[in-house]
CSV table of C-alpha atoms and ligand atoms in Angstrom, one decimal:
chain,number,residue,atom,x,y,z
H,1,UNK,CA,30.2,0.6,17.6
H,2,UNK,CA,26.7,0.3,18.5
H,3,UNK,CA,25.7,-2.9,17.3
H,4,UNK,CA,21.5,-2.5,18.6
H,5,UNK,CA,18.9,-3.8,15.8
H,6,UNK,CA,17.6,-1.9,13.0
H,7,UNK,CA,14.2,-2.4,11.6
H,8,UNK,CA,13.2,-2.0,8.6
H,9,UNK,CA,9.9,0.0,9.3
H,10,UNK,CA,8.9,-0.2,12.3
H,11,UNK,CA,6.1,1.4,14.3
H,12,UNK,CA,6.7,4.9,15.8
H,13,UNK,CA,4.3,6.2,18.2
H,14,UNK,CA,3.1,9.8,18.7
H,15,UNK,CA,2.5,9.9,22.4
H,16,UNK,CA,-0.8,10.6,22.2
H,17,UNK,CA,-2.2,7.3,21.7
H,18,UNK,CA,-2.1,5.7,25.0
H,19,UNK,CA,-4.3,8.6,26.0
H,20,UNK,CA,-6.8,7.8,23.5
H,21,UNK,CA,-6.4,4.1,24.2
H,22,UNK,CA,-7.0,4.7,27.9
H,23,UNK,CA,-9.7,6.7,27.0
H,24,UNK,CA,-11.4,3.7,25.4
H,25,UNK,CA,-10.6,1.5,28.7
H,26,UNK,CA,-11.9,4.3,31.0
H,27,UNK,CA,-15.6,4.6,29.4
H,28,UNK,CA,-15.2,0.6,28.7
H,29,UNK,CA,-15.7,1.0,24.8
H,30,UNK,CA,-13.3,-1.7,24.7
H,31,UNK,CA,-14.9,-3.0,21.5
H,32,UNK,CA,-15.5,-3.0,17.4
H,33,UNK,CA,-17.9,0.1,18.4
H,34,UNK,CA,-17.6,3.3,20.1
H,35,UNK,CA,-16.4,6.6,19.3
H,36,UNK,CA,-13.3,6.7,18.2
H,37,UNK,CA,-14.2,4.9,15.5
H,38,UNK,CA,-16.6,7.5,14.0
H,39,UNK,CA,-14.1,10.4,15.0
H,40,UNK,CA,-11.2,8.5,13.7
H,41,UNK,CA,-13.5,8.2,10.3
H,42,UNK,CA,-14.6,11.7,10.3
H,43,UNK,CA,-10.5,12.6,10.9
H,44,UNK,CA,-8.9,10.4,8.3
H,45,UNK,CA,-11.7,11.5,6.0
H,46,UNK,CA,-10.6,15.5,6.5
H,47,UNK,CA,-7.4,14.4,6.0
H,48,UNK,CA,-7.9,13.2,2.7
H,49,UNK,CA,-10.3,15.3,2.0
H,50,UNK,CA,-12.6,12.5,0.6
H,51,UNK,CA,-16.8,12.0,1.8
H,52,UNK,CA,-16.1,9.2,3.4
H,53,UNK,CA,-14.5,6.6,5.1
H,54,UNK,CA,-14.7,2.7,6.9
H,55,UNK,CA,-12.0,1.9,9.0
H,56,UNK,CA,-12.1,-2.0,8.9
H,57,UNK,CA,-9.5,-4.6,10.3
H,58,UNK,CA,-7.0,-4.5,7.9
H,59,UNK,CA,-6.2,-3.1,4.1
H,60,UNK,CA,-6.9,-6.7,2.6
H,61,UNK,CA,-10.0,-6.6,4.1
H,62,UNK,CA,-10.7,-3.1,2.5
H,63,UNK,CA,-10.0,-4.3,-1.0
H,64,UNK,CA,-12.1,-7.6,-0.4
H,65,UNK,CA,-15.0,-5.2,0.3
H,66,UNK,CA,-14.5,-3.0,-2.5
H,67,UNK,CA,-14.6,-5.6,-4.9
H,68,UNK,CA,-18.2,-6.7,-3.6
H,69,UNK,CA,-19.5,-3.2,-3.9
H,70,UNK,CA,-17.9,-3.3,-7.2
H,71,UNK,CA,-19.8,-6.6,-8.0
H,72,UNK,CA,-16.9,-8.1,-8.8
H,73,UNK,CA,-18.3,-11.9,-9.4
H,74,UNK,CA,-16.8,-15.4,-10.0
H,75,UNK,CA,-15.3,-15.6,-13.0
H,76,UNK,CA,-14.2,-12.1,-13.6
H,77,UNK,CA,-11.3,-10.7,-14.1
H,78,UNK,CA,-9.7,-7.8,-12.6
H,79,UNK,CA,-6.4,-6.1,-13.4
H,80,UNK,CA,-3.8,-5.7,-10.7
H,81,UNK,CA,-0.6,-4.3,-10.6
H,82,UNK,CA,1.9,-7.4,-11.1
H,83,UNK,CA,4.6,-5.4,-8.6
H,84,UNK,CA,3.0,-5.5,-5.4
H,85,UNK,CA,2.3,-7.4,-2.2
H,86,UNK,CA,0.1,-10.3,-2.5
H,87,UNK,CA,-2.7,-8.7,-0.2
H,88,UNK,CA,-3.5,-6.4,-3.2
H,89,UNK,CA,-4.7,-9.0,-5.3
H,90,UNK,CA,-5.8,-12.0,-2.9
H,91,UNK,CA,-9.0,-10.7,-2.4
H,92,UNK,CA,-9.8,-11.0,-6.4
H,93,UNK,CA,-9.3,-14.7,-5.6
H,94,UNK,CA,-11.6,-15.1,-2.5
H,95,UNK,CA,-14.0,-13.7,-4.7
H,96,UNK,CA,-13.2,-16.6,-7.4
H,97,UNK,CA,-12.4,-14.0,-10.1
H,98,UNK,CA,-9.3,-13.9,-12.1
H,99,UNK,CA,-6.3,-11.0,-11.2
H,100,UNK,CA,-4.8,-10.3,-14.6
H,101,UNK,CA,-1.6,-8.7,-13.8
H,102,UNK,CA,-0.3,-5.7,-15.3
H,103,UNK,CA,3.5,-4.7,-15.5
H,104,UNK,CA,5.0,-1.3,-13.9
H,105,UNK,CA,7.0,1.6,-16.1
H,106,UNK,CA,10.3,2.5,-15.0
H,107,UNK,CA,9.5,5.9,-13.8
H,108,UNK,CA,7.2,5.3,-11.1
H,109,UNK,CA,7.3,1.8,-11.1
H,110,UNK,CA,3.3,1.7,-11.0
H,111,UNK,CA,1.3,0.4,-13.5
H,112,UNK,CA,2.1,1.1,-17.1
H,113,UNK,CA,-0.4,3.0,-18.6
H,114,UNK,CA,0.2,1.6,-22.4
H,115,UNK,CA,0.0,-2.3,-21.2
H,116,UNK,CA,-2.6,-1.2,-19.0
H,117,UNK,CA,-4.7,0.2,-22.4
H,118,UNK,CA,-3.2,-3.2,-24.2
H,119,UNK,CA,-4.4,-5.6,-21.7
H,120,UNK,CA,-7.8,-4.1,-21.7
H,121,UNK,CA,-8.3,-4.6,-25.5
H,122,UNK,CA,-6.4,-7.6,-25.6
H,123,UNK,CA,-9.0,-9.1,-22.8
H,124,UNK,CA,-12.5,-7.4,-24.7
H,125,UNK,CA,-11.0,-9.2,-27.5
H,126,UNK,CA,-10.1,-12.8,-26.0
H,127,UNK,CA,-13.1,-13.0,-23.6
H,128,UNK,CA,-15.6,-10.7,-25.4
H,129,UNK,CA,-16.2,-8.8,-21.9
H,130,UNK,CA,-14.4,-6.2,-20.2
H,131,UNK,CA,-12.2,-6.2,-17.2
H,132,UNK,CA,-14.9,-5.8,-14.2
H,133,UNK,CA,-12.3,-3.3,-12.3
H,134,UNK,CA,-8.8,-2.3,-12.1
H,135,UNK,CA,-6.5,-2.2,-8.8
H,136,UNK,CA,-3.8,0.5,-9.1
H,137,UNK,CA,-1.0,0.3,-5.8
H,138,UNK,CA,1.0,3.7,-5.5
H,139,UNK,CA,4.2,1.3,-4.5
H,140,UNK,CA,6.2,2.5,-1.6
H,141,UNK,CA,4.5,5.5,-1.6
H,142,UNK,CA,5.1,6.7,-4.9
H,143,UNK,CA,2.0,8.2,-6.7
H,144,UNK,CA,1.5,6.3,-10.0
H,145,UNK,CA,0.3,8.3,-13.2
H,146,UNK,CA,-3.0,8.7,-12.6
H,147,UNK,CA,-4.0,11.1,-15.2
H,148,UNK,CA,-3.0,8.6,-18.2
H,149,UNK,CA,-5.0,6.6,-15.8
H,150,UNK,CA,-7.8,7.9,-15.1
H,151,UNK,CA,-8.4,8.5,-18.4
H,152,UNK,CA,-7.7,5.3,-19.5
H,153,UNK,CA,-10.5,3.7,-16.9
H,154,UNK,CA,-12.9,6.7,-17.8
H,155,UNK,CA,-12.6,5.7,-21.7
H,156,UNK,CA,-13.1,1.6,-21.2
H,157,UNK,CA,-15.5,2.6,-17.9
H,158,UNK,CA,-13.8,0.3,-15.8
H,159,UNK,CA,-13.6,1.1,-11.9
H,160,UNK,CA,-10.8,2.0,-10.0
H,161,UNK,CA,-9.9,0.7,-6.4
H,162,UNK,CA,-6.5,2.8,-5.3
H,163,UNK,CA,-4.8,0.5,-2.9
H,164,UNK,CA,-3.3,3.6,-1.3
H,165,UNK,CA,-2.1,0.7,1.7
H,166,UNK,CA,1.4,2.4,1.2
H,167,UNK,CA,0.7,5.8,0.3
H,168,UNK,CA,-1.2,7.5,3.1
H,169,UNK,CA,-0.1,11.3,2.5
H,170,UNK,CA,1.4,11.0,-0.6
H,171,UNK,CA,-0.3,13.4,-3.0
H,172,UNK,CA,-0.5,13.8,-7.1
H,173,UNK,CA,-0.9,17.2,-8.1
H,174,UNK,CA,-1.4,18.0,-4.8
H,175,UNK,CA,-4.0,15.9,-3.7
H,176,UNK,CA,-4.0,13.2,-1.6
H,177,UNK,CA,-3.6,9.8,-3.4
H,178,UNK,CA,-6.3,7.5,-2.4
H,179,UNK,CA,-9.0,10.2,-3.4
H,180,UNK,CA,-8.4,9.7,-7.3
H,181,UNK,CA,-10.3,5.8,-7.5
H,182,UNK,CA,-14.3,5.0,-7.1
H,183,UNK,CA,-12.9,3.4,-3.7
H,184,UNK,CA,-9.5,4.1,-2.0
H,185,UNK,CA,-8.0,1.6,0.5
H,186,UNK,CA,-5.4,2.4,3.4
H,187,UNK,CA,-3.9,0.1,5.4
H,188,UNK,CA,-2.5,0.9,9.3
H,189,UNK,CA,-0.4,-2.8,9.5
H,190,UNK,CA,2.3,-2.7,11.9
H,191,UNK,CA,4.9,-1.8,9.0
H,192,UNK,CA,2.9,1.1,7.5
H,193,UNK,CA,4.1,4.8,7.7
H,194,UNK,CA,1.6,4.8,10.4
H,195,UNK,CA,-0.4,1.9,12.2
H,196,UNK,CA,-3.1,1.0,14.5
H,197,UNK,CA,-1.8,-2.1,15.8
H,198,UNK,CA,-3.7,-3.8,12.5
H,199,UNK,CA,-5.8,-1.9,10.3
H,200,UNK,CA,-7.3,-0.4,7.8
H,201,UNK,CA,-10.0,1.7,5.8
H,202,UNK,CA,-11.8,2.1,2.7
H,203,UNK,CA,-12.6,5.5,1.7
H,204,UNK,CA,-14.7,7.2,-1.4
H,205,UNK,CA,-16.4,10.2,-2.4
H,206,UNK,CA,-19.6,7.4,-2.9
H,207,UNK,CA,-21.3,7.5,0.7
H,208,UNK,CA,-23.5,4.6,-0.8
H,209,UNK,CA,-20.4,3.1,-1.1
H,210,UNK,CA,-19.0,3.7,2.4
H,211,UNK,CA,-22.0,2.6,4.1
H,212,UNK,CA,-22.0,-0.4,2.1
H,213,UNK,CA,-18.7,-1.2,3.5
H,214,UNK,CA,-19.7,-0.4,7.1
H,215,UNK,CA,-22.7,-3.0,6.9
H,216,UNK,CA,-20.6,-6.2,4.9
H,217,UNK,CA,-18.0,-5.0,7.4
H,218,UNK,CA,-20.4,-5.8,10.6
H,219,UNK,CA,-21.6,-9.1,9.4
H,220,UNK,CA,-24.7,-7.9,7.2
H,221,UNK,CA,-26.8,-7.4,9.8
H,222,UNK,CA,-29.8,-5.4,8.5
H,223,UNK,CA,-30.8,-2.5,11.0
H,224,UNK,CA,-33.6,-4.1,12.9
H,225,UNK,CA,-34.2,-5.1,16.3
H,226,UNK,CA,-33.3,-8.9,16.1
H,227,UNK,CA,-30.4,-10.8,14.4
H,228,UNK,CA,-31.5,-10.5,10.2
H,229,UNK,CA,-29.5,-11.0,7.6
H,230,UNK,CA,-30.3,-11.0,3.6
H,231,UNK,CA,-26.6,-11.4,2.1
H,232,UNK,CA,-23.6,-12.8,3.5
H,233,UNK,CA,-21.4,-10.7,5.9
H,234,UNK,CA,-17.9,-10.2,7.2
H,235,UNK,CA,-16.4,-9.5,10.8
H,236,UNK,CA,-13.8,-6.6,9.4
H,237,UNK,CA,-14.5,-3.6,12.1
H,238,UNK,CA,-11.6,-2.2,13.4
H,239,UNK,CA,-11.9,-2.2,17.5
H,240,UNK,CA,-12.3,1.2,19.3
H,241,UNK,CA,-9.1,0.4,20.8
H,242,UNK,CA,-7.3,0.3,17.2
H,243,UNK,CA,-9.4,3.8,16.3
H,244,UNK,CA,-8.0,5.4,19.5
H,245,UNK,CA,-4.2,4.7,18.2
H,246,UNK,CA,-4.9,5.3,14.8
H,247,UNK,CA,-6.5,8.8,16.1
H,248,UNK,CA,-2.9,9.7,17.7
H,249,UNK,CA,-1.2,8.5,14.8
H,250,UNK,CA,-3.0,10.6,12.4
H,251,UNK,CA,-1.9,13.7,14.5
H,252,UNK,CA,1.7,13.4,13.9
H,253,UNK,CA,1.4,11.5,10.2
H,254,UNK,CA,2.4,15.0,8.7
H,255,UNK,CA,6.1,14.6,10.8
H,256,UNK,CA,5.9,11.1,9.4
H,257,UNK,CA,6.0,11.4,5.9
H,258,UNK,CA,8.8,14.7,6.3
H,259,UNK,CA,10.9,12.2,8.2
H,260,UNK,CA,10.8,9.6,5.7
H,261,UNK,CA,11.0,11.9,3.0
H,262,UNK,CA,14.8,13.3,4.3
H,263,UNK,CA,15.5,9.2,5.2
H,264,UNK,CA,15.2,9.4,1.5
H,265,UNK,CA,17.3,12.0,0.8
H,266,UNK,CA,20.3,10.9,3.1
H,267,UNK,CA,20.5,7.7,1.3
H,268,UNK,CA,20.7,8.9,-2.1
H,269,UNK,CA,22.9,11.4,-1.5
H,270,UNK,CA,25.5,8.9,0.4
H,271,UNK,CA,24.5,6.1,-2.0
H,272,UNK,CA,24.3,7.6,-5.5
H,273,UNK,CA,27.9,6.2,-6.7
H,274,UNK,CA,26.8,2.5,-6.1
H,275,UNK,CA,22.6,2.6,-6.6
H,276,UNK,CA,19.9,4.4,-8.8
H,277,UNK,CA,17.3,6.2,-6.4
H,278,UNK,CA,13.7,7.0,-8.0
H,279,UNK,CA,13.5,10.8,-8.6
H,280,UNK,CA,9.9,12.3,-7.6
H,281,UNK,CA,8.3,13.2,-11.4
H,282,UNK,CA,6.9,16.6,-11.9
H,283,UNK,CA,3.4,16.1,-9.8
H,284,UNK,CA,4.3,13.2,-7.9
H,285,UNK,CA,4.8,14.0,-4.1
H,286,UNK,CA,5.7,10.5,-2.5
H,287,UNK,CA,5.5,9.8,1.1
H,288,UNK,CA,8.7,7.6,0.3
H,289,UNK,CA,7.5,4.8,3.2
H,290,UNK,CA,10.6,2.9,2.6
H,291,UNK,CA,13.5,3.9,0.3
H,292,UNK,CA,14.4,1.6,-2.4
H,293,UNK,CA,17.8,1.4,-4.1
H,294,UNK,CA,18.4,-0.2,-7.0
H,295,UNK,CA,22.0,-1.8,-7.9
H,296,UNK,CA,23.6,0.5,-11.0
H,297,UNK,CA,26.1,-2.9,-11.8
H,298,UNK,CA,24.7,-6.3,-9.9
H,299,UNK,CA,28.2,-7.5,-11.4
H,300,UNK,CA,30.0,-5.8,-8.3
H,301,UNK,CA,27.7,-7.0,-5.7
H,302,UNK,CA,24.0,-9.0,-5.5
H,303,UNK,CA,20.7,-8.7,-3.9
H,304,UNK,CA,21.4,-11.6,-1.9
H,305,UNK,CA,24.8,-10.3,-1.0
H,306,UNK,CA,23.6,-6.8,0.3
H,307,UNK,CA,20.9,-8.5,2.5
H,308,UNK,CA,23.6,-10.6,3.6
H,309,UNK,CA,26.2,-8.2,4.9
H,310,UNK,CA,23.2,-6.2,6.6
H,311,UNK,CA,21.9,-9.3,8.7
H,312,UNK,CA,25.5,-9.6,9.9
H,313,UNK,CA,25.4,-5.6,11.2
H,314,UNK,CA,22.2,-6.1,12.7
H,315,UNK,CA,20.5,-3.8,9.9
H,316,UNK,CA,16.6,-5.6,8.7
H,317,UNK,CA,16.5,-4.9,4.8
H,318,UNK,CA,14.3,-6.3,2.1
H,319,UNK,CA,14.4,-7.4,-1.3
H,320,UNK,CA,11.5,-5.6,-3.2
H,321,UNK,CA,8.2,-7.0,-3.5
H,322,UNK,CA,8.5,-10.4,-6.5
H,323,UNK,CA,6.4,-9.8,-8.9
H,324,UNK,CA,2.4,-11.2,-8.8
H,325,UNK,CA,3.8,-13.4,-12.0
H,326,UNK,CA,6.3,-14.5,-10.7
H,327,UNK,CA,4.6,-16.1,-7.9
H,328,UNK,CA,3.8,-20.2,-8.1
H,329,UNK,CA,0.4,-19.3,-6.4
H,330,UNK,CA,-0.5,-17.3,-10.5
H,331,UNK,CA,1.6,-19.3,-12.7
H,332,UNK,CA,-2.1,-19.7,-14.4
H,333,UNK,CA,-2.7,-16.0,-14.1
H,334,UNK,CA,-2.4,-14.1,-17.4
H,335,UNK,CA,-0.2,-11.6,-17.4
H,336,UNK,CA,1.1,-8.6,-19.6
H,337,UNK,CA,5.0,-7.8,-18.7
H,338,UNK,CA,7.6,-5.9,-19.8
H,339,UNK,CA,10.1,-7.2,-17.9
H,340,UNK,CA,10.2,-3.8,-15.8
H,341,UNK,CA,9.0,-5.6,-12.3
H,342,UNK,CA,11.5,-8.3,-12.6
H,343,UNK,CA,14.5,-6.7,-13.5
H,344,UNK,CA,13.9,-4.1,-10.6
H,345,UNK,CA,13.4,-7.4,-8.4
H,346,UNK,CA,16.5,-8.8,-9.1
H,347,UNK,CA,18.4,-5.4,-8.5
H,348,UNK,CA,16.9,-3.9,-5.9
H,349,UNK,CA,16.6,-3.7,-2.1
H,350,UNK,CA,14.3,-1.7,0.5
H,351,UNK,CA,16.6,-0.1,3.0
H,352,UNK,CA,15.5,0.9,6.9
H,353,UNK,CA,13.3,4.0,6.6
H,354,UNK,CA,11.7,4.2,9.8
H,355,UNK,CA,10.7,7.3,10.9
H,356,UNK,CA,12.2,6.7,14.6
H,357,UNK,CA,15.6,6.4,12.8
H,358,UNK,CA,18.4,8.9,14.2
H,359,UNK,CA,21.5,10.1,12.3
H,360,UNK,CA,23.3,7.9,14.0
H,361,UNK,CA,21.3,4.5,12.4
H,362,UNK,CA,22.0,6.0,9.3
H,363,UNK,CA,25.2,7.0,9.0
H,364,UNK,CA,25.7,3.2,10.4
H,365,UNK,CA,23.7,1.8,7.4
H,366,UNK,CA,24.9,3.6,4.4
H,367,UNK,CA,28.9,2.7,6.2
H,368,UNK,CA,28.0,-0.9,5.8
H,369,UNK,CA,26.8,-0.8,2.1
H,370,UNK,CA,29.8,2.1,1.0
H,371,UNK,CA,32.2,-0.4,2.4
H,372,UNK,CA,31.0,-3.3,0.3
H,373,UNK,CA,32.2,-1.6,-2.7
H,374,UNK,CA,35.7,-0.2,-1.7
R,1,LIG,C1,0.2,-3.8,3.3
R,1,LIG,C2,-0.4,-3.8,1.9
R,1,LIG,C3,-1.7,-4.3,1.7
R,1,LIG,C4,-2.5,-5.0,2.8
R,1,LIG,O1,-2.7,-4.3,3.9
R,1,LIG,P1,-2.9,-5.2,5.3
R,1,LIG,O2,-3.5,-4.1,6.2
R,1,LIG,O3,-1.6,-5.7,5.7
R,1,LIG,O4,-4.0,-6.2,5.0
R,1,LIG,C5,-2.2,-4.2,0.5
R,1,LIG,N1,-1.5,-3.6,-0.5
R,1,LIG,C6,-0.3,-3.2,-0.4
R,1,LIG,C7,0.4,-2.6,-1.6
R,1,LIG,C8,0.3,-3.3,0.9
R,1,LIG,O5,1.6,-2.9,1.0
């Protein structure tokens, strides 16, 4: 039996990106400007069909931006979604404002629109201000419900930063999540359903905005002949190297999200007798980056013991993300649970969804975890 080492997500190229890349190297625009950054804006921005968009160095450096141009201050607090990766809510920190984390329902396992409604009163009422914005993540590419949302932030006026980071294609009543927010962010790490070596962007209908990110992204420096700054700036460009991949990844992100999308279905159709799968809700089009399965009786077998069985066949698997209050770094943090994020924590696992997976890897991976339970 082949025995060779499977990733969890790794990162597929198209085969057009060395051409771009070399591209770069040929007219020397080896650097955080040149021109595939602006085309690699103007395409990710078609894509989305959004104004506007900043590809910066990474998707924790998007949401640190968008929390300026949100004047998020010292002090404030922001709701996050407690089931996440930390780089979602960091940046509240750097900013010395408070994340106030927010539990997930069970059907989406985003951010519960009825605590999200209770935290916001239950903060008014404690601090005597509002929440200064809210961070929604659409977790493993799975659209949260932004209508109940939306309205929600529309009713308390509270801005919405989307942290689309593992989402890119996914769609809600077909359009593209990411788009719904004041300010989107996208991130093209290594792991994402498609990368740039390191990446990311912040995207919104708000030029204003976008060009605000563009300048704190490039160190503040105001537009005149010598070195002038007024505020305090950040190095988060992406290079023109990074552009010139992300532009070849864009072009096959399409192919991307079907492959993932059948991963999906070949593991919850093999799998169904020993784990729950998340069923796509009416709407909800996900771009299912990696597929999660969640143990129906953690009595037969643990968390622990799937990952362990894996390592042995060579097969990379993850629990899911621990929750944001869970985490000793916000045991201060106030949070508003429901004990949705934490059971699915201690149940659940992300399996190899890479879209360079074949048949083969597959088949290999759902043998393992069938046999566990014979
Ligand atoms: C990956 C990720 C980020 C951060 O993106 P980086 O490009 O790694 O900084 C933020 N939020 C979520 C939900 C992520 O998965």
């Amino acid at each position: 039996m082949d025995k060779s080492k499977i990733w969890l997500s790794p990162p597929h190229m198209g085969g057009e990106e060395i051409k771009f890349v070399q591209e770069a190297f040929a007219t020397n625009w080896v650097s955080p400007v040149g021109p595939h950054i602006t085309a690699f804006e103007s395409e990710l921005s078609s894509y989305l069909g959004i104004a506007g968009c900043a590809a910066l160095s990474s998707g924790t450096a998007a949401i640190h931006l968008a929390l300026i141009i949100l004047d998020v201050q010292r002090d404030d607090e922001v709701i996050c979604s407690t089931f996440t990766f930390s780089g979602s809510c960091n940046p509240v920190v750097y900013l010395g404002a408070k994340p106030v984390f927010v539990d997930s329902e069970s059907l989406t396992w985003n951010m519960d629109p009825d605590l999200l409604e209770e935290a916001i009163r239950d903060r008014i009422s404690k601090t005597g201000k509002k929440p200064k914005a809210i961070i929604l993540v659409h977790l493993y590419g799975m659209p949260a419900q932004l209508d109940r949302i939306m309205n929600i932030a529309k009713h308390y006026e509270i801005p919405i930063i989307e942290d689309a980071a593992e989402a890119l294609g996914a769609e809600y009543k077909g359009k593209k999540v990411g788009t719904f927010g004041n300010i989107g962010i996208l991130s093209f790490n290594g792991n994402k359903i498609i990368t740039t070596s390191g990446g990311g962007a912040l995207v919104s209908d708000n030029i204003d905005y976008v060009k605000r990110a563009r300048f704190l992204a490039t160190q503040a420096r105001e537009p005149v002949p010598h070195y002038e700054h007024k505020e305090i700036g950040y190095n988060y460009r992406l290079s023109n190297i990074s552009a010139g991949i992300g532009r070849g990844q864009l072009k096959v992100l399409d192919h991307r999200v079907r492959k993932r999308r059948e991963i999906f279905e070949f593991y919850s159709e093999k799998l169904s007798p020993y784990f729950d799968f998340v069923p796509e809700p009416i709407g909800h089009y996900s771009n299912r980056w990696l597929t999660t399965a969640v143990l129906k009786d953690t009595k037969l077998k643990s968390v622990v013991q799937l990952q362990q069985a894996l390592e042995l066949e060579h097969i990379e698997c993850r629990p899911l993300w621990k929750p944001m209050h869970l985490q000793p770094v916000y045991k201060q943090n106030v949070h508003y649970s429901n004990g949705t994020a934490e059971s699915l924590f201690n149940r659940g696992i992300c399996l190899p969804s890479g879209s360079n997976l074949i048949i083969n890897d597959l088949s290999r991976i759902s043998k393992v975890l069938s046999a566990l339970f014979c």
